PDB file of C-alpha atoms in Angstrom:
ATOM      1  CA  MET A   1      14.499  -9.151  42.377  1.00 42.00           C
ATOM      2  CA  LYS A   2      13.151 -11.363  39.580  1.00 37.00           C
ATOM      3  CA  GLN A   3       9.954  -9.286  39.564  1.00 37.00           C
ATOM      4  CA  LEU A   4      12.049  -6.120  39.208  1.00 34.00           C
ATOM      5  CA  PHE A   5      13.942  -7.494  36.206  1.00 33.00           C
ATOM      6  CA  LEU A   6      10.639  -8.654  34.681  1.00 32.00           C
ATOM      7  CA  PHE A   7       9.118  -5.192  35.157  1.00 34.00           C
ATOM      8  CA  VAL A   8      12.168  -3.490  33.638  1.00 36.00           C
ATOM      9  CA  GLY A   9      12.056  -5.878  30.675  1.00 39.00           C
ATOM     10  CA  ILE A  10       8.381  -5.249  30.051  1.00 33.00           C
ATOM     11  CA  PHE A  11       8.851  -1.476  30.399  1.00 32.00           C
ATOM     12  CA  ALA A  12      11.783  -1.516  27.983  1.00 35.00           C
ATOM     13  CA  SER A  13       9.734  -3.526  25.493  1.00 36.00           C
ATOM     14  CA  LEU A  14       6.795  -1.112  25.698  1.00 36.00           C
ATOM     15  CA  PHE A  15       9.115   1.868  25.367  1.00 37.00           C
ATOM     16  CA  ALA A  16      10.757   0.357  22.293  1.00 40.00           C
ATOM     17  CA  ASN A  17       7.366  -0.203  20.663  1.00 43.00           C
ATOM     18  CA  ALA A  18       6.286   3.352  21.490  1.00 48.00           C
ATOM     19  CA  GLN A  19       9.349   4.904  19.879  1.00 64.00           C
ATOM     20  CA  GLU A  20       8.980   6.360  16.420  1.00 80.00           C
ATOM     21  CA  LEU A  21      10.729   4.440  13.679  1.00 92.00           C
ATOM     22  CA  GLU A  22      13.752   5.793  11.879  1.00 94.00           C
ATOM     23  CA  LYS A  23      13.325   7.529   8.554  1.00 95.00           C
ATOM     24  CA  SER A  24      14.015   4.711   6.141  1.00 97.00           C
ATOM     25  CA  LEU A  25      12.255   2.887   3.333  1.00 98.00           C
ATOM     26  CA  LEU A  26      14.555  -0.158   3.427  1.00 98.00           C
ATOM     27  CA  TRP A  27      14.652  -2.529   6.428  1.00 98.00           C
ATOM     28  CA  LYS A  28      16.727  -5.648   7.020  1.00 98.00           C
ATOM     29  CA  ILE A  29      15.008  -8.695   8.560  1.00 98.00           C
ATOM     30  CA  SER A  30      17.274 -11.088  10.461  1.00 97.00           C
ATOM     31  CA  GLY A  31      17.557 -13.175  13.616  1.00 96.00           C
ATOM     32  CA  LYS A  32      15.421 -15.965  15.061  1.00 93.00           C
ATOM     33  CA  GLY A  33      17.135 -18.659  13.021  1.00 89.00           C
ATOM     34  CA  LEU A  34      17.050 -17.018   9.596  1.00 95.00           C
ATOM     35  CA  LYS A  35      20.015 -18.362   7.627  1.00 94.00           C
ATOM     36  CA  SER A  36      20.211 -15.222   5.480  1.00 97.00           C
ATOM     37  CA  PRO A  37      18.572 -11.825   5.887  1.00 98.00           C
ATOM     38  CA  SER A  38      15.532 -10.735   3.926  1.00 98.00           C
ATOM     39  CA  TYR A  39      14.558  -7.131   3.214  1.00 98.00           C
ATOM     40  CA  LEU A  40      11.414  -5.071   3.598  1.00 98.00           C
ATOM     41  CA  PHE A  41      10.921  -2.024   1.380  1.00 98.00           C
ATOM     42  CA  GLY A  42       8.251   0.681   1.374  1.00 97.00           C
ATOM     43  CA  THR A  43       6.933   1.552  -2.084  1.00 97.00           C
ATOM     44  CA  ILE A  44       4.732   4.341  -3.414  1.00 94.00           C
ATOM     45  CA  HIS A  45       2.243   3.414  -6.112  1.00 89.00           C
ATOM     46  CA  ALA A  46       2.737   6.580  -8.202  1.00 91.00           C
ATOM     47  CA  THR A  47       5.768   8.842  -8.356  1.00 93.00           C
ATOM     48  CA  CYS A  48       7.853  11.067 -10.616  1.00 92.00           C
ATOM     49  CA  ASP A  49      11.095   9.164 -10.057  1.00 93.00           C
ATOM     50  CA  ALA A  50      11.187   5.425  -9.376  1.00 95.00           C
ATOM     51  CA  THR A  51      14.996   5.217  -9.333  1.00 95.00           C
ATOM     52  CA  LEU A  52      16.218   2.715  -6.738  1.00 97.00           C
ATOM     53  CA  ASP A  53      19.194   3.734  -4.598  1.00 97.00           C
ATOM     54  CA  ALA A  54      22.380   1.715  -4.142  1.00 97.00           C
ATOM     55  CA  ASN A  55      21.259   0.094  -0.861  1.00 98.00           C
ATOM     56  CA  THR A  56      17.998  -1.088  -2.418  1.00 98.00           C
ATOM     57  CA  LEU A  57      19.763  -2.496  -5.477  1.00 98.00           C
ATOM     58  CA  LYS A  58      22.231  -4.273  -3.177  1.00 98.00           C
ATOM     59  CA  ALA A  59      19.330  -5.767  -1.187  1.00 98.00           C
ATOM     60  CA  LEU A  60      17.708  -6.984  -4.410  1.00 98.00           C
ATOM     61  CA  ASP A  61      21.036  -8.545  -5.383  1.00 98.00           C
ATOM     62  CA  GLU A  62      21.347 -10.313  -2.021  1.00 97.00           C
ATOM     63  CA  THR A  63      17.849 -11.823  -2.191  1.00 98.00           C
ATOM     64  CA  GLU A  64      16.486 -14.513  -4.481  1.00 98.00           C
ATOM     65  CA  GLN A  65      12.873 -13.531  -5.134  1.00 98.00           C
ATOM     66  CA  LEU A  66      10.493 -10.554  -4.970  1.00 98.00           C
ATOM     67  CA  PHE A  67       7.194 -10.429  -3.097  1.00 98.00           C
ATOM     68  CA  LEU A  68       4.873  -7.473  -3.764  1.00 98.00           C
ATOM     69  CA  GLU A  69       1.400  -6.945  -2.312  1.00 97.00           C
ATOM     70  CA  ILE A  70       0.033  -8.855  -5.311  1.00 96.00           C
ATOM     71  CA  ASP A  71       1.766 -10.732  -8.124  1.00 94.00           C
ATOM     72  CA  MET A  72       1.845  -7.897 -10.648  1.00 93.00           C
ATOM     73  CA  ASP A  73       3.735 -10.139 -13.075  1.00 88.00           C
ATOM     74  CA  ASP A  74       0.802 -12.552 -13.404  1.00 87.00           C
ATOM     75  CA  GLU A  75      -0.579 -12.451 -16.948  1.00 86.00           C
ATOM     76  CA  ALA A  76      -4.043 -13.266 -15.600  1.00 88.00           C
ATOM     77  CA  MET A  77      -4.044 -10.212 -13.296  1.00 88.00           C
ATOM     78  CA  PRO A  78      -5.923  -7.824 -15.656  1.00 86.00           C
ATOM     79  CA  MET A  79      -8.769 -10.305 -16.093  1.00 89.00           C
ATOM     80  CA  GLN A  80      -8.885 -10.981 -12.355  1.00 88.00           C
ATOM     81  CA  MET A  81      -9.021  -7.252 -11.637  1.00 89.00           C
ATOM     82  CA  MET A  82     -11.935  -6.766 -14.030  1.00 89.00           C
ATOM     83  CA  LYS A  83     -13.805  -9.563 -12.279  1.00 89.00           C
ATOM     84  CA  TYR A  84     -13.540  -7.977  -8.816  1.00 92.00           C
ATOM     85  CA  MET A  85     -13.751  -4.281  -9.699  1.00 94.00           C
ATOM     86  CA  LYS A  86     -17.552  -4.332  -9.713  1.00 95.00           C
ATOM     87  CA  MET A  87     -19.756  -3.599  -6.724  1.00 97.00           C
ATOM     88  CA  ASN A  88     -21.814  -6.341  -5.115  1.00 95.00           C
ATOM     89  CA  ASP A  89     -25.610  -6.596  -5.113  1.00 94.00           C
ATOM     90  CA  ASP A  90     -25.996  -4.745  -8.427  1.00 93.00           C
ATOM     91  CA  GLU A  91     -25.089  -1.418  -6.821  1.00 97.00           C
ATOM     92  CA  LYS A  92     -24.519   1.469  -9.224  1.00 98.00           C
ATOM     93  CA  LEU A  93     -22.779   4.815  -8.948  1.00 98.00           C
ATOM     94  CA  SER A  94     -25.793   6.406 -10.645  1.00 97.00           C
ATOM     95  CA  THR A  95     -28.008   5.323  -7.729  1.00 97.00           C
ATOM     96  CA  LEU A  96     -25.478   6.146  -4.995  1.00 98.00           C
ATOM     97  CA  LEU A  97     -25.387   9.727  -6.283  1.00 98.00           C
ATOM     98  CA  SER A  98     -28.196  12.079  -7.211  1.00 98.00           C
ATOM     99  CA  ALA A  99     -28.758  12.671 -10.936  1.00 98.00           C
ATOM    100  CA  GLU A 100     -27.176  16.115 -10.583  1.00 98.00           C
ATOM    101  CA  ASP A 101     -24.076  14.787  -8.779  1.00 98.00           C
ATOM    102  CA  PHE A 102     -23.698  11.888 -11.225  1.00 98.00           C
ATOM    103  CA  GLU A 103     -23.654  14.455 -14.028  1.00 98.00           C
ATOM    104  CA  ILE A 104     -20.849  16.355 -12.242  1.00 98.00           C
ATOM    105  CA  VAL A 105     -18.788  13.148 -12.053  1.00 98.00           C
ATOM    106  CA  ASP A 106     -19.626  12.328 -15.680  1.00 98.00           C
ATOM    107  CA  VAL A 107     -18.376  15.696 -16.944  1.00 98.00           C
ATOM    108  CA  PHE A 108     -15.256  15.417 -14.778  1.00 97.00           C
ATOM    109  CA  LEU A 109     -14.361  11.934 -16.050  1.00 97.00           C
ATOM    110  CA  LYS A 110     -14.926  12.969 -19.654  1.00 97.00           C
ATOM    111  CA  GLU A 111     -12.494  15.839 -19.144  1.00 96.00           C
ATOM    112  CA  ASN A 112      -9.844  13.804 -17.330  1.00 95.00           C
ATOM    113  CA  MET A 113     -10.206  10.265 -18.667  1.00 95.00           C
ATOM    114  CA  LYS A 114     -12.033  10.844 -21.966  1.00 95.00           C
ATOM    115  CA  MET A 115     -14.668   8.368 -20.776  1.00 96.00           C
ATOM    116  CA  SER A 116     -18.184   8.707 -19.420  1.00 97.00           C
ATOM    117  CA  ALA A 117     -19.106   7.803 -15.841  1.00 97.00           C
ATOM    118  CA  LYS A 118     -21.682   5.479 -17.380  1.00 97.00           C
ATOM    119  CA  MET A 119     -18.817   3.170 -18.375  1.00 97.00           C
ATOM    120  CA  PHE A 120     -17.893   2.799 -14.688  1.00 97.00           C
ATOM    121  CA  ASP A 121     -21.418   2.737 -13.275  1.00 98.00           C
ATOM    122  CA  THR A 122     -21.023  -0.702 -11.672  1.00 97.00           C
ATOM    123  CA  PHE A 123     -17.374  -0.247 -10.609  1.00 97.00           C
ATOM    124  CA  LYS A 124     -16.391   0.276  -6.993  1.00 97.00           C
ATOM    125  CA  PRO A 125     -15.988   4.067  -6.902  1.00 97.00           C
ATOM    126  CA  PHE A 126     -12.533   3.815  -5.336  1.00 96.00           C
ATOM    127  CA  MET A 127     -11.357   1.933  -8.430  1.00 95.00           C
ATOM    128  CA  VAL A 128     -12.317   4.950 -10.528  1.00 96.00           C
ATOM    129  CA  SER A 129     -10.476   7.244  -8.114  1.00 95.00           C
ATOM    130  CA  ALA A 130      -7.395   5.000  -8.392  1.00 93.00           C
ATOM    131  CA  MET A 131      -7.427   5.340 -12.193  1.00 94.00           C
ATOM    132  CA  LEU A 132      -7.045   9.092 -11.711  1.00 95.00           C
ATOM    133  CA  MET A 133      -3.799   8.731  -9.736  1.00 92.00           C
ATOM    134  CA  PRO A 134      -1.485   9.625 -12.675  1.00 92.00           C
ATOM    135  CA  LYS A 135      -3.412  12.909 -12.927  1.00 93.00           C
ATOM    136  CA  LEU A 136      -2.156  13.854  -9.454  1.00 92.00           C
ATOM    137  CA  LEU A 137       1.406  14.084 -10.788  1.00 92.00           C
ATOM    138  CA  ASP A 138       2.868  17.080 -12.589  1.00 89.00           C
ATOM    139  CA  CYS A 139       5.301  14.762 -14.328  1.00 90.00           C
ATOM    140  CA  LYS A 140       5.458  11.507 -16.222  1.00 92.00           C
ATOM    141  CA  TYR A 141       3.947   8.655 -14.170  1.00 92.00           C
ATOM    142  CA  ALA A 142       6.448   6.156 -12.736  1.00 93.00           C
ATOM    143  CA  SER A 143       5.954   3.047 -10.594  1.00 93.00           C
ATOM    144  CA  VAL A 144       8.349   1.795  -7.916  1.00 96.00           C
ATOM    145  CA  GLU A 145       6.815  -1.677  -8.189  1.00 97.00           C
ATOM    146  CA  SER A 146       7.533  -1.762 -11.933  1.00 95.00           C
ATOM    147  CA  GLU A 147      11.149  -0.832 -11.287  1.00 97.00           C
ATOM    148  CA  LEU A 148      11.496  -3.548  -8.642  1.00 98.00           C
ATOM    149  CA  MET A 149      10.080  -6.069 -11.104  1.00 97.00           C
ATOM    150  CA  ARG A 150      12.412  -4.892 -13.874  1.00 97.00           C
ATOM    151  CA  VAL A 151      15.496  -5.479 -11.711  1.00 98.00           C
ATOM    152  CA  THR A 152      14.129  -8.817 -10.484  1.00 98.00           C
ATOM    153  CA  LYS A 153      13.576 -10.007 -14.041  1.00 97.00           C
ATOM    154  CA  GLU A 154      17.096  -8.956 -15.008  1.00 97.00           C
ATOM    155  CA  GLN A 155      18.306 -11.212 -12.197  1.00 97.00           C
ATOM    156  CA  ASN A 156      16.191 -14.083 -13.580  1.00 97.00           C
ATOM    157  CA  GLU A 157      14.187 -14.255 -10.359  1.00 97.00           C
ATOM    158  CA  GLU A 158      10.469 -14.701  -9.741  1.00 97.00           C
ATOM    159  CA  VAL A 159       7.800 -12.239  -8.596  1.00 97.00           C
ATOM    160  CA  TYR A 160       5.063 -13.311  -6.157  1.00 97.00           C
ATOM    161  CA  GLY A 161       2.265 -11.712  -4.134  1.00 97.00           C
ATOM    162  CA  LEU A 162       1.486 -11.579  -0.408  1.00 98.00           C
ATOM    163  CA  GLU A 163      -2.203 -11.644  -1.266  1.00 97.00           C
ATOM    164  CA  LYS A 164      -4.393 -12.447  -4.248  1.00 95.00           C
ATOM    165  CA  VAL A 165      -6.024  -9.821  -6.463  1.00 94.00           C
ATOM    166  CA  GLU A 166      -9.393 -11.010  -5.164  1.00 94.00           C
ATOM    167  CA  GLU A 167      -8.317 -10.419  -1.551  1.00 95.00           C
ATOM    168  CA  GLN A 168      -6.979  -6.942  -2.285  1.00 94.00           C
ATOM    169  CA  LEU A 169     -10.009  -5.741  -4.218  1.00 94.00           C
ATOM    170  CA  LYS A 170     -12.501  -7.240  -1.765  1.00 94.00           C
ATOM    171  CA  VAL A 171     -11.084  -4.806   0.806  1.00 95.00           C
ATOM    172  CA  PHE A 172     -13.166  -2.178  -0.989  1.00 96.00           C
ATOM    173  CA  ASP A 173     -16.344  -4.172  -0.387  1.00 96.00           C
ATOM    174  CA  ALA A 174     -15.751  -3.643   3.340  1.00 96.00           C
ATOM    175  CA  ILE A 175     -15.666   0.150   2.889  1.00 96.00           C
ATOM    176  CA  PRO A 176     -19.169   1.557   2.270  1.00 97.00           C
ATOM    177  CA  TYR A 177     -19.757   2.185  -1.417  1.00 98.00           C
ATOM    178  CA  GLN A 178     -21.557   5.392  -0.460  1.00 98.00           C
ATOM    179  CA  THR A 179     -18.378   6.694   1.207  1.00 97.00           C
ATOM    180  CA  GLN A 180     -16.385   5.842  -1.922  1.00 97.00           C
ATOM    181  CA  ALA A 181     -18.954   7.554  -4.163  1.00 98.00           C
ATOM    182  CA  ASP A 182     -18.964  10.669  -1.961  1.00 97.00           C
ATOM    183  CA  GLU A 183     -15.157  10.900  -2.139  1.00 97.00           C
ATOM    184  CA  LEU A 184     -15.192  10.544  -5.924  1.00 98.00           C
ATOM    185  CA  LEU A 185     -17.773  13.343  -6.068  1.00 98.00           C
ATOM    186  CA  LYS A 186     -15.578  15.551  -3.853  1.00 96.00           C
ATOM    187  CA  THR A 187     -12.690  14.984  -6.254  1.00 96.00           C
ATOM    188  CA  ALA A 188     -14.876  15.885  -9.239  1.00 97.00           C
ATOM    189  CA  LYS A 189     -16.126  19.057  -7.555  1.00 96.00           C
ATOM    190  CA  ASN A 190     -12.662  20.349  -6.636  1.00 93.00           C
ATOM    191  CA  GLY A 191     -11.156  19.348  -9.965  1.00 93.00           C
ATOM    192  CA  LEU A 192      -8.365  17.303  -8.337  1.00 92.00           C
ATOM    193  CA  GLU A 193      -6.867  20.411  -6.700  1.00 92.00           C
ATOM    194  CA  LYS A 194      -7.176  19.246  -3.068  1.00 91.00           C
ATOM    195  CA  ASP A 195      -6.148  15.733  -4.075  1.00 93.00           C
ATOM    196  CA  LYS A 196      -3.001  17.071  -5.746  1.00 93.00           C
ATOM    197  CA  ILE A 197      -2.030  19.079  -2.659  1.00 92.00           C
ATOM    198  CA  GLU A 198      -2.537  16.076  -0.365  1.00 92.00           C
ATOM    199  CA  PHE A 199      -0.689  13.710  -2.672  1.00 92.00           C
ATOM    200  CA  GLN A 200       2.250  16.112  -2.952  1.00 92.00           C
ATOM    201  CA  LYS A 201       2.545  16.085   0.847  1.00 92.00           C
ATOM    202  CA  ILE A 202       2.585  12.276   0.767  1.00 92.00           C
ATOM    203  CA  MET A 203       5.263  12.356  -1.959  1.00 93.00           C
ATOM    204  CA  ASP A 204       7.357  14.776   0.106  1.00 94.00           C
ATOM    205  CA  SER A 205       7.168  12.467   3.133  1.00 95.00           C
ATOM    206  CA  TYR A 206       8.023   9.464   0.972  1.00 95.00           C
ATOM    207  CA  ASN A 207      11.011  11.196  -0.595  1.00 95.00           C
ATOM    208  CA  SER A 208      12.282  12.080   2.895  1.00 96.00           C
ATOM    209  CA  LYS A 209      11.687   8.423   3.929  1.00 96.00           C
ATOM    210  CA  ASP A 210       9.344   9.532   6.727  1.00 96.00           C
ATOM    211  CA  ILE A 211       7.124   6.456   7.023  1.00 95.00           C
ATOM    212  CA  GLU A 212       5.721   7.593  10.380  1.00 95.00           C
ATOM    213  CA  GLY A 213       4.735  10.890   8.770  1.00 93.00           C
ATOM    214  CA  MET A 214       2.984   9.095   5.915  1.00 91.00           C
ATOM    215  CA  LEU A 215       0.896   7.087   8.376  1.00 90.00           C
ATOM    216  CA  LYS A 216      -0.058  10.233  10.292  1.00 90.00           C
ATOM    217  CA  MET A 217      -1.191  11.869   7.055  1.00 88.00           C
ATOM    218  CA  MET A 218      -3.619   9.003   6.503  1.00 84.00           C
ATOM    219  CA  ASP A 219      -5.066   9.586   9.979  1.00 81.00           C
ATOM    220  CA  ASP A 220      -5.403  13.332   9.365  1.00 84.00           C
ATOM    221  CA  SER A 221      -6.675  13.096   5.793  1.00 86.00           C
ATOM    222  CA  ASP A 222      -9.960  14.675   4.693  1.00 85.00           C
ATOM    223  CA  ASN A 223     -10.513  11.525   2.666  1.00 91.00           C
ATOM    224  CA  LYS A 224     -12.841   9.345   4.731  1.00 91.00           C
ATOM    225  CA  ILE A 225     -11.797   6.205   2.852  1.00 92.00           C
ATOM    226  CA  THR A 226      -8.268   6.364   4.239  1.00 89.00           C
ATOM    227  CA  ALA A 227      -8.902   8.213   7.510  1.00 88.00           C
ATOM    228  CA  ASP A 228     -11.771   6.014   8.740  1.00 92.00           C
ATOM    229  CA  ASN A 229     -10.705   2.609   7.444  1.00 93.00           C
ATOM    230  CA  LYS A 230      -7.114   2.060   8.585  1.00 92.00           C
ATOM    231  CA  ASP A 231      -7.917  -1.392   9.973  1.00 94.00           C
ATOM    232  CA  VAL A 232      -9.391  -2.558   6.670  1.00 94.00           C
ATOM    233  CA  LEU A 233      -6.807  -0.900   4.431  1.00 94.00           C
ATOM    234  CA  LEU A 234      -3.674  -1.511   6.505  1.00 95.00           C
ATOM    235  CA  ASN A 235      -3.782  -3.235   9.896  1.00 96.00           C
ATOM    236  CA  ASN A 236      -5.778  -6.364   9.042  1.00 97.00           C
ATOM    237  CA  ARG A 237      -3.762  -6.943   5.889  1.00 97.00           C
ATOM    238  CA  ASN A 238      -0.476  -6.412   7.764  1.00 98.00           C
ATOM    239  CA  LYS A 239      -1.454  -9.131  10.249  1.00 98.00           C
ATOM    240  CA  ASN A 240      -2.398 -11.485   7.416  1.00 98.00           C
ATOM    241  CA  TRP A 241       0.984 -10.925   5.745  1.00 98.00           C
ATOM    242  CA  ILE A 242       3.163 -11.661   8.800  1.00 98.00           C
ATOM    243  CA  PRO A 243       2.907 -15.502   8.671  1.00 98.00           C
ATOM    244  CA  ILE A 244       3.586 -15.407   4.916  1.00 98.00           C
ATOM    245  CA  ILE A 245       6.607 -13.123   5.338  1.00 98.00           C
ATOM    246  CA  ILE A 246       8.033 -15.315   8.116  1.00 98.00           C
ATOM    247  CA  LYS A 247       7.485 -18.585   6.251  1.00 97.00           C
ATOM    248  CA  THR A 248       8.949 -17.164   3.031  1.00 98.00           C
ATOM    249  CA  ALA A 249      11.992 -15.602   4.731  1.00 98.00           C
ATOM    250  CA  LYS A 250      12.768 -18.946   6.395  1.00 97.00           C
ATOM    251  CA  GLU A 251      12.714 -20.702   3.032  1.00 97.00           C
ATOM    252  CA  MET A 252      14.694 -18.195   0.980  1.00 97.00           C
ATOM    253  CA  PRO A 253      16.174 -14.692   1.320  1.00 98.00           C
ATOM    254  CA  THR A 254      13.397 -12.502  -0.068  1.00 98.00           C
ATOM    255  CA  PHE A 255      12.814  -8.862  -0.965  1.00 98.00           C
ATOM    256  CA  PHE A 256       9.357  -7.724   0.209  1.00 98.00           C
ATOM    257  CA  GLY A 257       8.011  -4.541  -1.392  1.00 98.00           C
ATOM    258  CA  VAL A 258       4.762  -3.156   0.045  1.00 98.00           C
ATOM    259  CA  GLY A 259       3.175   0.285   0.244  1.00 96.00           C
ATOM    260  CA  ALA A 260       5.162   2.451   2.678  1.00 96.00           C
ATOM    261  CA  GLY A 261       2.016   3.077   4.734  1.00 94.00           C
ATOM    262  CA  HIS A 262       2.111  -0.585   5.782  1.00 97.00           C
ATOM    263  CA  LEU A 263       5.507  -0.270   7.493  1.00 97.00           C
ATOM    264  CA  ALA A 264       4.976   2.188  10.355  1.00 96.00           C
ATOM    265  CA  GLY A 265       2.853   2.213  13.506  1.00 94.00           C
ATOM    266  CA  ASP A 266       2.257  -0.323  16.265  1.00 95.00           C
ATOM    267  CA  GLU A 267       0.240  -2.440  13.814  1.00 96.00           C
ATOM    268  CA  GLY A 268       2.721  -1.945  10.986  1.00 97.00           C
ATOM    269  CA  VAL A 269       4.773  -4.753   9.470  1.00 98.00           C
ATOM    270  CA  ILE A 270       8.025  -3.661  11.144  1.00 98.00           C
ATOM    271  CA  LYS A 271       6.762  -3.775  14.729  1.00 97.00           C
ATOM    272  CA  LEU A 272       4.639  -6.869  14.088  1.00 98.00           C
ATOM    273  CA  LEU A 273       7.774  -8.722  12.954  1.00 98.00           C
ATOM    274  CA  ARG A 274       9.700  -7.423  15.979  1.00 98.00           C
ATOM    275  CA  LYS A 275       6.939  -8.712  18.259  1.00 97.00           C
ATOM    276  CA  LYS A 276       7.516 -12.141  16.696  1.00 97.00           C
ATOM    277  CA  GLY A 277      11.160 -11.946  17.761  1.00 97.00           C
ATOM    278  CA  TYR A 278      12.794 -10.888  14.504  1.00 98.00           C
ATOM    279  CA  LYS A 279      15.380  -8.141  14.241  1.00 97.00           C
ATOM    280  CA  VAL A 280      14.165  -5.475  11.823  1.00 98.00           C
ATOM    281  CA  GLU A 281      16.623  -2.637  11.366  1.00 98.00           C
ATOM    282  CA  ALA A 282      16.764   0.368   9.064  1.00 97.00           C
ATOM    283  CA  VAL A 283      19.277   0.322   6.212  1.00 97.00           C
ATOM    284  CA  ASN A 284      20.592   3.839   5.566  1.00 87.00           C
TER     285      ASN A 284
END
């Protein structure tokens, strides 16, 4: 009989982990001795409307500090980013691409950023692609992270990071520079059109709070950086964050804001916290 109950318990646990998560960007973390709940929120790094809903504002009010992926409030962050934006081993975009393809990227960047590709020759190509993100929007650029920080500052609370700038940017040393250069070239050749279509689909999923759908889009993407490097971009970082989230939540009720793609999936932050015994429930 004990074996039967054990089997049922294991089966129920596996079934729970296999179930798709609810459509929600805001999740309450409680249980396992936490004196007060903390909250987990999925952000999007570029959007048309960064307005926070009533539940999110209430969660910010109930917590005492904000943790983002990195401490975006750190005055030293721009200098740190410049230090780690460059490729290792003296790699250059102009050698990763043929002279003809480098010229295509150069013309494209002059048109869209008013700067030559020569200025970014030593930068990790993904960093250049990231600078183009506001161009994917047909509206004024807005940042959810900036809005979270604004509210936090109004509450006279501190902003911290789950990882250092160095750790975040070194992720892009683990993704082949050639792959990053090829993706930047693809963007230049299609004039951002395919990128805009894909990003709009991501925005639609985000606005409908479909975090499972956002993760699936990464898997199905034509972009090899995101489709082929989920462990590097998401899973490994999620696992590194779990001990920090747990330790921080034990010390003080905290609002954690991370990219929505980090929430879903068996290796996402929600299920990793549940595996540690914490109750993580959607707030709708």
